[in-house]
Amino acid sequence: MASLGYIVMAHQSRGLRTLLGGIREFGSGNLSHRVREEGSEFGELSQALNFMAESLLTQKQELEKAYTLVEQGRKLTAVGRLAAGVAHEVNNPLATISTYTQMLLRRSDLPGEASDNLQKVMGEIDRIQIKLRNFLDLSRLQSFVKTRVNPNNLVRDVVEMARHEAHVQGVELCVSLTEDPRECYLDQSGFKQVLWNLLGNAISSQSEEGKGGEVQVKTLFDFSEGEAPCFILMVEDRGPGVPVDVLPHIFDPFFTTKEVGKGTGLGLAVVSSIVEGHCGKIEVQNLSPIGCRFRVVFPVGDEQ
């Protein structure tokens, strides 16, 4: 009896030590730890503790994701206010420079070299104005005007505008659009900005390889059972893809892997905010063996 009592006490003591060790691990923040589940009265306690840890870990991850979205939104709001002021201050003198440059270009007595130089000045003015419009987009992210529209029509408009740039870079644009004529509630300007930025990045990644390439634009509707109907836009390239260590940061404002002067790091941040404003989501995936796919999901339902 004494031996049996000792064995029972030792077993219970071991079980209690296991539970206590698990509780200490959870208390230290290690929610990935799991208590060994034994076939005794302690097994149910271990199972309950593991279930609690799994639940806490899920809630922690959701909170971290929500905090990231809130923090990104806060940054973009602050940047948007600053951008609106900067764009206004730069636009005024830039408009004056543009006006006088165009007046000079109209003169018939200009030497050929001077005319060529003034054309280059106008080209640089246009480039600055494009950058300023990107900044202004940041200040307008919260003022969406959604209307019911066929998204394929918007895709065609943007693709046609991007074809010239793609041709110059030696990149072929291939388009595969759904035949479903269904409409969605979208901010047309915002949707076009999303596709324009994604196409610009895809074309740029291809041309950096120095061998042209191909960019594919695809659209489809998803009516999976149990899921809200949605419109899906995909942009795929055959470039080098996104480095794994860069993936978590590509939608952060001012984050860029391009050389200084070749990117502001705002394009994908703007894309992310526009998609979020449509209650949608955006995903990025590296393809094998090369290439990258951006998948953007927009809800089809009633106006959001």
Short mmCIF file of N, CA and C in Angstrom, two decimals, residues 93-227:
data_model
loop_
_atom_site.label_atom_id
_atom_site.label_comp_id
_atom_site.label_asym_id
_atom_site.label_seq_id
_atom_site.Cartn_x
_atom_site.Cartn_y
_atom_site.Cartn_z
N PRO A 93 4.95 77.59 -58.45
CA PRO A 93 6.10 78.01 -59.26
C PRO A 93 6.31 77.12 -60.47
N LEU A 94 5.94 75.84 -60.37
CA LEU A 94 6.10 74.94 -61.50
C LEU A 94 5.19 75.35 -62.66
N ALA A 95 3.98 75.79 -62.34
CA ALA A 95 3.06 76.25 -63.38
C ALA A 95 3.61 77.48 -64.09
N THR A 96 4.26 78.36 -63.32
CA THR A 96 4.87 79.56 -63.93
C THR A 96 6.01 79.16 -64.88
N ILE A 97 6.85 78.24 -64.42
CA ILE A 97 7.97 77.77 -65.25
C ILE A 97 7.44 77.14 -66.53
N SER A 98 6.39 76.33 -66.40
CA SER A 98 5.80 75.66 -67.56
C SER A 98 5.24 76.67 -68.56
N THR A 99 4.57 77.70 -68.04
CA THR A 99 3.97 78.71 -68.92
C THR A 99 5.02 79.44 -69.73
N TYR A 100 6.08 79.89 -69.06
CA TYR A 100 7.12 80.64 -69.76
C TYR A 100 7.89 79.75 -70.73
N THR A 101 8.07 78.49 -70.37
CA THR A 101 8.75 77.55 -71.27
C THR A 101 7.94 77.35 -72.54
N GLN A 102 6.64 77.19 -72.40
CA GLN A 102 5.78 77.02 -73.58
C GLN A 102 5.76 78.28 -74.45
N MET A 103 5.82 79.45 -73.81
CA MET A 103 5.87 80.70 -74.57
C MET A 103 7.14 80.78 -75.41
N LEU A 104 8.24 80.36 -74.82
CA LEU A 104 9.51 80.36 -75.55
C LEU A 104 9.49 79.37 -76.71
N LEU A 105 8.86 78.23 -76.49
CA LEU A 105 8.80 77.22 -77.54
C LEU A 105 7.99 77.68 -78.76
N ARG A 106 7.09 78.63 -78.55
CA ARG A 106 6.27 79.13 -79.66
C ARG A 106 7.03 80.11 -80.56
N ARG A 107 8.18 80.57 -80.08
CA ARG A 107 8.95 81.54 -80.87
C ARG A 107 9.56 80.85 -82.10
N SER A 108 9.51 81.55 -83.20
CA SER A 108 10.03 80.97 -84.46
C SER A 108 11.52 81.25 -84.67
N ASP A 109 12.10 82.13 -83.83
CA ASP A 109 13.51 82.49 -84.02
C ASP A 109 14.45 81.72 -83.09
N LEU A 110 13.95 80.66 -82.47
CA LEU A 110 14.78 79.90 -81.54
C LEU A 110 15.76 79.01 -82.31
N PRO A 111 17.03 78.99 -81.89
CA PRO A 111 17.98 78.04 -82.49
C PRO A 111 17.53 76.61 -82.20
N GLY A 112 17.91 75.70 -83.06
CA GLY A 112 17.48 74.31 -82.90
C GLY A 112 17.89 73.71 -81.57
N GLU A 113 19.12 74.01 -81.13
CA GLU A 113 19.61 73.46 -79.87
C GLU A 113 18.80 73.97 -78.69
N ALA A 114 18.45 75.27 -78.71
CA ALA A 114 17.67 75.86 -77.62
C ALA A 114 16.29 75.23 -77.56
N SER A 115 15.69 74.99 -78.73
CA SER A 115 14.37 74.37 -78.78
C SER A 115 14.41 72.95 -78.20
N ASP A 116 15.46 72.21 -78.53
CA ASP A 116 15.60 70.84 -77.99
C ASP A 116 15.74 70.87 -76.47
N ASN A 117 16.53 71.82 -75.97
CA ASN A 117 16.72 71.93 -74.53
C ASN A 117 15.42 72.29 -73.81
N LEU A 118 14.64 73.19 -74.42
CA LEU A 118 13.36 73.57 -73.82
C LEU A 118 12.38 72.39 -73.83
N GLN A 119 12.44 71.55 -74.85
CA GLN A 119 11.60 70.37 -74.88
C GLN A 119 11.96 69.42 -73.73
N LYS A 120 13.26 69.32 -73.45
CA LYS A 120 13.69 68.50 -72.32
C LYS A 120 13.19 69.08 -71.00
N VAL A 121 13.21 70.42 -70.90
CA VAL A 121 12.69 71.07 -69.70
C VAL A 121 11.21 70.72 -69.51
N MET A 122 10.43 70.78 -70.61
CA MET A 122 9.01 70.45 -70.52
C MET A 122 8.82 68.98 -70.11
N GLY A 123 9.69 68.12 -70.60
CA GLY A 123 9.61 66.70 -70.22
C GLY A 123 9.83 66.52 -68.73
N GLU A 124 10.80 67.26 -68.18
CA GLU A 124 11.07 67.16 -66.74
C GLU A 124 9.94 67.78 -65.93
N ILE A 125 9.33 68.83 -66.44
CA ILE A 125 8.17 69.44 -65.77
C ILE A 125 7.03 68.43 -65.70
N ASP A 126 6.79 67.74 -66.81
CA ASP A 126 5.74 66.71 -66.83
C ASP A 126 6.03 65.61 -65.82
N ARG A 127 7.30 65.25 -65.71
CA ARG A 127 7.68 64.19 -64.76
C ARG A 127 7.43 64.61 -63.32
N ILE A 128 7.75 65.87 -63.02
CA ILE A 128 7.51 66.39 -61.68
C ILE A 128 6.02 66.43 -61.37
N GLN A 129 5.23 66.83 -62.37
CA GLN A 129 3.79 66.92 -62.16
C GLN A 129 3.18 65.54 -61.90
N ILE A 130 3.71 64.51 -62.54
CA ILE A 130 3.24 63.14 -62.28
C ILE A 130 3.52 62.76 -60.83
N LYS A 131 4.73 63.09 -60.35
CA LYS A 131 5.08 62.79 -58.96
C LYS A 131 4.17 63.55 -58.00
N LEU A 132 3.87 64.81 -58.34
CA LEU A 132 3.00 65.60 -57.48
C LEU A 132 1.59 65.01 -57.43
N ARG A 133 1.12 64.51 -58.57
CA ARG A 133 -0.21 63.89 -58.57
C ARG A 133 -0.23 62.65 -57.68
N ASN A 134 0.88 61.90 -57.67
CA ASN A 134 0.97 60.75 -56.77
C ASN A 134 0.88 61.18 -55.32
N PHE A 135 1.54 62.31 -55.00
CA PHE A 135 1.45 62.83 -53.63
C PHE A 135 0.03 63.25 -53.30
N LEU A 136 -0.63 63.91 -54.25
CA LEU A 136 -1.99 64.37 -54.02
C LEU A 136 -2.95 63.19 -53.83
N ASP A 137 -2.65 62.08 -54.49
CA ASP A 137 -3.49 60.89 -54.31
C ASP A 137 -3.55 60.48 -52.84
N LEU A 138 -2.44 60.70 -52.13
CA LEU A 138 -2.39 60.34 -50.72
C LEU A 138 -3.38 61.16 -49.90
N SER A 139 -3.58 62.41 -50.25
CA SER A 139 -4.47 63.28 -49.50
C SER A 139 -5.93 63.06 -49.86
N ARG A 140 -6.20 62.25 -50.90
CA ARG A 140 -7.57 62.01 -51.34
C ARG A 140 -8.04 60.59 -51.04
N LEU A 141 -7.24 59.84 -50.30
CA LEU A 141 -7.55 58.43 -50.10
C LEU A 141 -8.84 58.21 -49.31
N GLN A 142 -9.22 59.20 -48.49
CA GLN A 142 -10.40 59.02 -47.66
C GLN A 142 -11.67 59.54 -48.32
N SER A 143 -11.60 60.04 -49.54
CA SER A 143 -12.77 60.64 -50.19
C SER A 143 -13.17 59.87 -51.44
N PHE A 144 -13.45 58.59 -51.27
CA PHE A 144 -13.84 57.76 -52.39
C PHE A 144 -15.26 58.11 -52.85
N VAL A 145 -15.46 58.08 -54.15
CA VAL A 145 -16.79 58.25 -54.74
C VAL A 145 -17.08 56.97 -55.52
N LYS A 146 -17.87 56.08 -54.94
CA LYS A 146 -18.12 54.79 -55.55
C LYS A 146 -19.37 54.82 -56.41
N THR A 147 -19.27 54.25 -57.59
CA THR A 147 -20.40 54.12 -58.50
C THR A 147 -20.42 52.70 -59.05
N ARG A 148 -21.58 52.28 -59.53
CA ARG A 148 -21.69 50.95 -60.11
C ARG A 148 -21.09 50.97 -61.51
N VAL A 149 -20.12 50.12 -61.75
CA VAL A 149 -19.39 50.15 -63.02
C VAL A 149 -18.89 48.75 -63.36
N ASN A 150 -18.74 48.50 -64.65
CA ASN A 150 -18.14 47.24 -65.09
C ASN A 150 -16.62 47.37 -64.95
N PRO A 151 -15.99 46.62 -64.03
CA PRO A 151 -14.55 46.78 -63.79
C PRO A 151 -13.69 46.47 -65.01
N ASN A 152 -14.18 45.60 -65.89
CA ASN A 152 -13.40 45.28 -67.08
C ASN A 152 -13.16 46.50 -67.96
N ASN A 153 -14.14 47.41 -68.00
CA ASN A 153 -13.97 48.63 -68.79
C ASN A 153 -12.83 49.49 -68.24
N LEU A 154 -12.73 49.54 -66.90
CA LEU A 154 -11.66 50.31 -66.28
C LEU A 154 -10.30 49.66 -66.56
N VAL A 155 -10.28 48.32 -66.53
CA VAL A 155 -9.03 47.59 -66.81
C VAL A 155 -8.57 47.88 -68.23
N ARG A 156 -9.49 47.86 -69.17
CA ARG A 156 -9.12 48.13 -70.57
C ARG A 156 -8.54 49.53 -70.72
N ASP A 157 -9.15 50.52 -70.05
CA ASP A 157 -8.66 51.90 -70.15
C ASP A 157 -7.21 52.00 -69.67
N VAL A 158 -6.92 51.39 -68.51
CA VAL A 158 -5.58 51.49 -67.92
C VAL A 158 -4.56 50.73 -68.77
N VAL A 159 -4.94 49.55 -69.24
CA VAL A 159 -4.02 48.75 -70.04
C VAL A 159 -3.63 49.49 -71.32
N GLU A 160 -4.62 50.14 -71.95
CA GLU A 160 -4.32 50.89 -73.18
C GLU A 160 -3.34 52.03 -72.90
N MET A 161 -3.50 52.68 -71.74
CA MET A 161 -2.58 53.77 -71.38
C MET A 161 -1.18 53.24 -71.10
N ALA A 162 -1.09 52.00 -70.59
CA ALA A 162 0.21 51.45 -70.21
C ALA A 162 0.93 50.75 -71.36
N ARG A 163 0.22 50.51 -72.46
CA ARG A 163 0.84 49.75 -73.56
C ARG A 163 2.07 50.45 -74.14
N HIS A 164 2.00 51.76 -74.27
CA HIS A 164 3.14 52.48 -74.85
C HIS A 164 4.37 52.32 -73.97
N GLU A 165 4.20 52.52 -72.65
CA GLU A 165 5.34 52.38 -71.74
C GLU A 165 5.89 50.96 -71.79
N ALA A 166 4.99 49.98 -71.84
CA ALA A 166 5.44 48.58 -71.90
C ALA A 166 6.20 48.32 -73.19
N HIS A 167 5.71 48.86 -74.30
CA HIS A 167 6.37 48.67 -75.59
C HIS A 167 7.78 49.27 -75.58
N VAL A 168 7.90 50.48 -75.00
CA VAL A 168 9.21 51.14 -74.92
C VAL A 168 10.20 50.27 -74.12
N GLN A 169 9.69 49.61 -73.08
CA GLN A 169 10.56 48.78 -72.23
C GLN A 169 10.73 47.36 -72.79
N GLY A 170 10.09 47.09 -73.94
CA GLY A 170 10.21 45.76 -74.53
C GLY A 170 9.39 44.71 -73.81
N VAL A 171 8.33 45.13 -73.14
CA VAL A 171 7.48 44.21 -72.37
C VAL A 171 6.13 44.06 -73.07
N GLU A 172 5.66 42.82 -73.16
CA GLU A 172 4.37 42.55 -73.79
C GLU A 172 3.28 42.47 -72.72
N LEU A 173 2.17 43.18 -72.95
CA LEU A 173 1.03 43.12 -72.04
C LEU A 173 0.01 42.13 -72.58
N CYS A 174 -0.32 41.12 -71.78
CA CYS A 174 -1.32 40.12 -72.16
C CYS A 174 -2.52 40.24 -71.22
N VAL A 175 -3.71 40.34 -71.79
CA VAL A 175 -4.91 40.58 -71.00
C VAL A 175 -5.90 39.44 -71.18
N SER A 176 -6.42 38.95 -70.05
CA SER A 176 -7.45 37.90 -70.06
C SER A 176 -8.57 38.34 -69.12
N LEU A 177 -9.68 38.82 -69.71
CA LEU A 177 -10.77 39.38 -68.91
C LEU A 177 -11.95 38.41 -68.86
N THR A 178 -12.61 38.39 -67.71
CA THR A 178 -13.80 37.56 -67.55
C THR A 178 -14.89 38.02 -68.51
N GLU A 179 -15.70 37.09 -68.98
CA GLU A 179 -16.80 37.42 -69.87
C GLU A 179 -18.06 37.80 -69.09
N ASP A 180 -18.00 37.68 -67.78
CA ASP A 180 -19.15 38.05 -66.94
C ASP A 180 -19.31 39.57 -66.95
N PRO A 181 -20.47 40.10 -67.39
CA PRO A 181 -20.65 41.56 -67.48
C PRO A 181 -21.09 42.21 -66.17
N ARG A 182 -20.99 41.49 -65.09
CA ARG A 182 -21.46 42.00 -63.80
C ARG A 182 -20.75 43.30 -63.41
N GLU A 183 -21.43 44.13 -62.64
CA GLU A 183 -20.86 45.41 -62.21
C GLU A 183 -20.55 45.39 -60.71
N CYS A 184 -19.66 46.29 -60.29
CA CYS A 184 -19.28 46.43 -58.88
C CYS A 184 -19.39 47.89 -58.48
N TYR A 185 -19.45 48.13 -57.16
CA TYR A 185 -19.36 49.49 -56.65
C TYR A 185 -17.88 49.81 -56.44
N LEU A 186 -17.36 50.73 -57.25
CA LEU A 186 -15.94 51.07 -57.18
C LEU A 186 -15.75 52.57 -57.30
N ASP A 187 -14.68 53.04 -56.70
CA ASP A 187 -14.20 54.39 -56.99
C ASP A 187 -13.34 54.25 -58.25
N GLN A 188 -13.83 54.79 -59.36
CA GLN A 188 -13.17 54.54 -60.64
C GLN A 188 -11.73 55.04 -60.65
N SER A 189 -11.51 56.24 -60.12
CA SER A 189 -10.16 56.79 -60.10
C SER A 189 -9.24 55.94 -59.23
N GLY A 190 -9.76 55.50 -58.06
CA GLY A 190 -8.95 54.68 -57.16
C GLY A 190 -8.61 53.33 -57.77
N PHE A 191 -9.60 52.71 -58.42
CA PHE A 191 -9.36 51.41 -59.06
C PHE A 191 -8.29 51.53 -60.14
N LYS A 192 -8.40 52.58 -60.95
CA LYS A 192 -7.42 52.78 -62.01
C LYS A 192 -6.03 53.02 -61.42
N GLN A 193 -5.98 53.74 -60.30
CA GLN A 193 -4.69 54.00 -59.65
C GLN A 193 -4.06 52.69 -59.18
N VAL A 194 -4.88 51.79 -58.64
CA VAL A 194 -4.39 50.49 -58.19
C VAL A 194 -3.74 49.73 -59.35
N LEU A 195 -4.48 49.60 -60.45
CA LEU A 195 -3.95 48.85 -61.59
C LEU A 195 -2.76 49.55 -62.22
N TRP A 196 -2.80 50.87 -62.32
CA TRP A 196 -1.70 51.63 -62.90
C TRP A 196 -0.41 51.41 -62.13
N ASN A 197 -0.49 51.47 -60.81
CA ASN A 197 0.70 51.27 -59.98
C ASN A 197 1.23 49.84 -60.08
N LEU A 198 0.31 48.86 -60.08
CA LEU A 198 0.74 47.46 -60.18
C LEU A 198 1.38 47.18 -61.53
N LEU A 199 0.79 47.74 -62.59
CA LEU A 199 1.38 47.57 -63.93
C LEU A 199 2.74 48.25 -64.01
N GLY A 200 2.85 49.44 -63.44
CA GLY A 200 4.13 50.15 -63.46
C GLY A 200 5.22 49.36 -62.79
N ASN A 201 4.92 48.76 -61.63
CA ASN A 201 5.91 47.94 -60.93
C ASN A 201 6.26 46.69 -61.72
N ALA A 202 5.24 46.06 -62.33
CA ALA A 202 5.48 44.83 -63.08
C ALA A 202 6.35 45.10 -64.31
N ILE A 203 6.03 46.17 -65.03
CA ILE A 203 6.83 46.53 -66.22
C ILE A 203 8.25 46.88 -65.82
N SER A 204 8.38 47.63 -64.73
CA SER A 204 9.71 48.04 -64.26
C SER A 204 10.55 46.83 -63.86
N SER A 205 9.93 45.85 -63.17
CA SER A 205 10.69 44.66 -62.74
C SER A 205 11.18 43.85 -63.93
N GLN A 206 10.38 43.86 -65.01
CA GLN A 206 10.78 43.13 -66.21
C GLN A 206 11.93 43.83 -66.93
N SER A 207 11.80 45.16 -67.08
CA SER A 207 12.81 45.91 -67.83
C SER A 207 14.14 45.94 -67.10
N GLU A 208 14.11 45.83 -65.77
CA GLU A 208 15.36 45.81 -65.00
C GLU A 208 16.18 44.57 -65.33
N GLU A 209 15.49 43.52 -65.77
CA GLU A 209 16.20 42.30 -66.14
C GLU A 209 16.91 42.45 -67.49
N GLY A 210 16.54 43.49 -68.23
CA GLY A 210 17.21 43.78 -69.51
C GLY A 210 16.84 42.83 -70.64
N LYS A 211 15.71 42.14 -70.52
CA LYS A 211 15.36 41.18 -71.57
C LYS A 211 13.88 41.23 -71.91
N GLY A 212 13.24 42.38 -71.67
CA GLY A 212 11.82 42.50 -71.97
C GLY A 212 11.02 41.58 -71.09
N GLY A 213 10.08 40.87 -71.68
CA GLY A 213 9.31 39.94 -70.88
C GLY A 213 7.83 40.08 -71.12
N GLU A 214 7.04 39.61 -70.17
CA GLU A 214 5.59 39.58 -70.34
C GLU A 214 4.92 39.90 -69.02
N VAL A 215 3.87 40.71 -69.08
CA VAL A 215 3.03 41.01 -67.91
C VAL A 215 1.61 40.60 -68.25
N GLN A 216 1.00 39.83 -67.38
CA GLN A 216 -0.35 39.34 -67.61
C GLN A 216 -1.32 40.03 -66.65
N VAL A 217 -2.46 40.47 -67.19
CA VAL A 217 -3.54 41.06 -66.41
C VAL A 217 -4.75 40.15 -66.56
N LYS A 218 -5.28 39.66 -65.44
CA LYS A 218 -6.42 38.75 -65.47
C LYS A 218 -7.52 39.26 -64.55
N THR A 219 -8.76 39.00 -64.93
CA THR A 219 -9.89 39.33 -64.07
C THR A 219 -10.86 38.15 -64.03
N LEU A 220 -11.54 38.00 -62.90
CA LEU A 220 -12.56 36.98 -62.76
C LEU A 220 -13.46 37.31 -61.58
N PHE A 221 -14.63 36.71 -61.58
CA PHE A 221 -15.54 36.82 -60.45
C PHE A 221 -15.52 35.51 -59.67
N ASP A 222 -15.62 35.62 -58.35
CA ASP A 222 -15.61 34.43 -57.50
C ASP A 222 -16.92 34.39 -56.72
N PHE A 223 -17.68 33.31 -56.93
CA PHE A 223 -18.95 33.15 -56.23
C PHE A 223 -18.94 31.85 -55.43
N SER A 224 -17.85 31.59 -54.74
CA SER A 224 -17.70 30.38 -53.95
C SER A 224 -18.78 30.31 -52.87
N GLU A 225 -19.30 29.11 -52.66
CA GLU A 225 -20.35 28.92 -51.66
C GLU A 225 -19.83 29.25 -50.27
N GLY A 226 -20.62 30.01 -49.53
CA GLY A 226 -20.23 30.40 -48.18
C GLY A 226 -19.37 31.64 -48.12
N GLU A 227 -18.99 32.18 -49.27
CA GLU A 227 -18.15 33.37 -49.33
C GLU A 227 -18.92 34.50 -50.01
#
